[in-house]
Amino acid sequence: MFTIKKAGIDELPIIMDIIEAAREHLKAAGSPQWQGGYGPDEESMEQAIHQQICWVGLLDGYTVAVACLVSGEDPVYTAIQEGSWLTTGIDQYVSIHRFAVSSDFAGQGIATRFLEALKVEALKVGYRDLRIDTYPKNYGMIRVIEKNGFQYRGKVY
């Protein structure tokens, strides 16, 4: 059974294992995403857990995915280029960041199920505008994003 919940500090080691494996996967694929000191690190993930914005996906009780639901204006998203958001200004939205799935569960549809569950969670607390981004050559994540009904809106850096 697949469920999601807010992450606890005791889950930080497995969260970091998932993120490091994702970082290595991106590197092996030739992607600069999350490389060279960029991307989630232990300190930022610990902070996200304490802020209660870090979520984990559980498959039969095992932590298999991680992401953050970040509310409030995101400066990166404010600087969108070659496109625009459907809503602008003071509209409330939530951004999905630091999304990663355990490499042990690749190809099992976990990413799609996790993203679907995060969308439901955001809707439960009143968000109707959800935003997510990825590196242009992260084709696997692009497929997951599109499969979950997100539309390309422009470039953010």
CSV table of C-alpha atoms in Angstrom, one decimal:
chain,number,residue,atom,x,y,z
A,1,MET,CA,0.0,0.0,0.0
A,2,PHE,CA,1.3,3.5,-0.9
A,3,THR,CA,0.8,6.4,1.5
A,4,ILE,CA,2.4,9.8,2.2
A,5,LYS,CA,3.1,11.7,5.4
A,6,LYS,CA,5.2,14.6,6.7
A,7,ALA,CA,8.8,13.4,7.3
A,8,GLY,CA,10.2,13.0,10.8
A,9,ILE,CA,13.7,13.8,11.7
A,10,ASP,CA,14.4,10.1,12.2
A,11,GLU,CA,13.9,9.6,8.5
A,12,LEU,CA,16.7,12.1,7.5
A,13,PRO,CA,19.3,9.3,6.8
A,14,ILE,CA,17.0,7.5,4.4
A,15,ILE,CA,15.9,10.8,2.8
A,16,MET,CA,19.5,11.6,2.2
A,17,ASP,CA,20.2,8.2,0.8
A,18,ILE,CA,17.4,8.7,-1.7
A,19,ILE,CA,18.6,12.2,-2.6
A,20,GLU,CA,22.2,11.0,-3.1
A,21,ALA,CA,21.2,8.1,-5.3
A,22,ALA,CA,19.1,10.6,-7.4
A,23,ARG,CA,22.0,12.9,-7.6
A,24,GLU,CA,24.2,10.1,-8.8
A,25,HIS,CA,21.6,9.0,-11.3
A,26,LEU,CA,21.4,12.5,-12.7
A,27,LYS,CA,25.2,12.7,-13.0
A,28,ALA,CA,25.4,9.3,-14.8
A,29,ALA,CA,22.7,10.6,-17.2
A,30,GLY,CA,25.0,13.7,-18.0
A,31,SER,CA,22.7,16.1,-16.2
A,32,PRO,CA,24.1,19.1,-14.2
A,33,GLN,CA,21.0,19.1,-12.0
A,34,TRP,CA,21.8,18.8,-8.3
A,35,GLN,CA,25.6,18.7,-9.1
A,36,GLY,CA,28.5,20.9,-7.9
A,37,GLY,CA,27.1,21.8,-4.5
A,38,TYR,CA,23.6,22.6,-5.8
A,39,GLY,CA,20.5,20.8,-4.8
A,40,PRO,CA,19.3,19.5,-1.5
A,41,ASP,CA,21.8,18.8,1.2
A,42,GLU,CA,21.4,17.4,4.7
A,43,GLU,CA,21.2,20.8,6.4
A,44,SER,CA,18.4,22.0,4.0
A,45,MET,CA,16.5,18.8,4.3
A,46,GLU,CA,16.7,18.9,8.1
A,47,GLN,CA,15.4,22.4,8.0
A,48,ALA,CA,12.5,21.3,5.7
A,49,ILE,CA,11.6,18.5,8.2
A,50,HIS,CA,11.5,21.0,11.1
A,51,GLN,CA,9.4,23.4,9.0
A,52,GLN,CA,7.1,20.5,8.2
A,53,ILE,CA,7.3,21.0,4.5
A,54,CYS,CA,9.1,17.7,3.8
A,55,TRP,CA,7.0,14.7,2.8
A,56,VAL,CA,7.8,11.1,2.3
A,57,GLY,CA,6.2,8.4,0.2
A,58,LEU,CA,5.8,5.0,1.9
A,59,LEU,CA,5.3,1.7,0.2
A,60,ASP,CA,4.2,-0.9,2.7
A,61,GLY,CA,5.8,1.2,5.4
A,62,TYR,CA,9.2,1.7,3.7
A,63,THR,CA,10.3,5.2,2.8
A,64,VAL,CA,10.7,5.2,-1.0
A,65,ALA,CA,10.3,8.9,-2.0
A,66,VAL,CA,10.8,12.4,-0.8
A,67,ALA,CA,9.6,15.9,-1.8
A,68,CYS,CA,8.9,19.3,-0.3
A,69,LEU,CA,5.7,21.3,-0.6
A,70,VAL,CA,6.8,24.9,-0.3
A,71,SER,CA,4.1,27.6,0.0
A,72,GLY,CA,4.7,31.3,-0.5
A,73,GLU,CA,6.2,33.3,-3.3
A,74,ASP,CA,9.2,31.6,-4.9
A,75,PRO,CA,11.7,34.1,-6.4
A,76,VAL,CA,12.7,31.6,-9.1
A,77,TYR,CA,9.1,31.3,-10.2
A,78,THR,CA,8.6,35.1,-10.2
A,79,ALA,CA,11.4,35.3,-12.9
A,80,ILE,CA,9.6,33.0,-15.4
A,81,GLN,CA,10.8,33.5,-19.0
A,82,GLU,CA,9.4,32.6,-22.4
A,83,GLY,CA,6.0,32.0,-20.8
A,84,SER,CA,3.7,32.9,-17.9
A,85,TRP,CA,1.8,31.3,-15.0
A,86,LEU,CA,-2.0,30.9,-15.2
A,87,THR,CA,-2.3,33.0,-12.1
A,88,THR,CA,-0.1,35.9,-11.0
A,89,GLY,CA,0.3,38.5,-8.3
A,90,ILE,CA,-0.7,37.6,-4.8
A,91,ASP,CA,-2.4,34.4,-5.7
A,92,GLN,CA,-1.5,31.6,-3.3
A,93,TYR,CA,0.4,28.6,-4.8
A,94,VAL,CA,2.5,25.8,-3.6
A,95,SER,CA,5.7,24.6,-5.2
A,96,ILE,CA,6.9,21.0,-5.3
A,97,HIS,CA,10.6,20.8,-4.9
A,98,ARG,CA,13.4,18.3,-4.0
A,99,PHE,CA,11.4,15.4,-5.6
A,100,ALA,CA,13.2,12.1,-5.6
A,101,VAL,CA,12.3,8.4,-5.6
A,102,SER,CA,14.5,5.6,-4.3
A,103,SER,CA,16.5,4.0,-7.0
A,104,ASP,CA,15.5,0.6,-5.5
A,105,PHE,CA,11.9,1.3,-6.7
A,106,ALA,CA,12.6,2.8,-10.2
A,107,GLY,CA,10.2,1.9,-12.9
A,108,GLN,CA,7.4,0.9,-10.5
A,109,GLY,CA,5.3,4.0,-10.9
A,110,ILE,CA,6.2,5.4,-7.5
A,111,ALA,CA,7.0,8.8,-8.9
A,112,THR,CA,3.6,9.1,-10.4
A,113,ARG,CA,1.8,7.9,-7.3
A,114,PHE,CA,3.8,10.2,-5.1
A,115,LEU,CA,3.2,13.2,-7.2
A,116,GLU,CA,-0.6,12.4,-7.4
A,117,ALA,CA,-0.7,12.1,-3.6
A,118,LEU,CA,1.2,15.4,-3.1
A,119,LYS,CA,-1.3,17.1,-5.4
A,120,VAL,CA,-4.2,15.7,-3.3
A,121,GLU,CA,-2.5,16.9,-0.1
A,122,ALA,CA,-2.0,20.4,-1.5
A,123,LEU,CA,-5.7,20.5,-2.6
A,124,LYS,CA,-6.8,19.4,0.9
A,125,VAL,CA,-5.3,22.5,2.5
A,126,GLY,CA,-6.7,24.8,-0.1
A,127,TYR,CA,-4.1,25.2,-2.8
A,128,ARG,CA,-5.4,25.3,-6.3
A,129,ASP,CA,-2.3,26.4,-8.0
A,130,LEU,CA,0.6,23.9,-7.9
A,131,ARG,CA,3.9,24.5,-9.5
A,132,ILE,CA,6.8,22.2,-10.3
A,133,ASP,CA,10.0,22.4,-12.4
A,134,THR,CA,12.9,20.2,-13.4
A,135,TYR,CA,16.0,20.5,-15.6
A,136,PRO,CA,15.1,20.4,-19.3
A,137,LYS,CA,17.0,17.2,-19.9
A,138,ASN,CA,15.5,15.3,-16.9
A,139,TYR,CA,13.3,13.4,-19.3
A,140,GLY,CA,12.0,10.9,-16.7
A,141,MET,CA,10.8,13.7,-14.4
A,142,ILE,CA,9.3,15.6,-17.3
A,143,ARG,CA,7.2,12.5,-18.2
A,144,VAL,CA,6.0,12.2,-14.6
A,145,ILE,CA,5.1,15.9,-14.4
A,146,GLU,CA,3.2,15.7,-17.7
A,147,LYS,CA,1.5,12.4,-16.8
A,148,ASN,CA,0.2,14.2,-13.7
A,149,GLY,CA,-1.5,16.9,-15.7
A,150,PHE,CA,1.0,19.7,-15.3
A,151,GLN,CA,1.4,22.0,-18.3
A,152,TYR,CA,4.6,23.6,-19.5
A,153,ARG,CA,4.4,27.3,-18.6
A,154,GLY,CA,7.9,28.6,-19.4
A,155,LYS,CA,11.5,28.6,-18.2
A,156,VAL,CA,12.7,29.2,-14.7
A,157,TYR,CA,16.3,29.3,-13.7
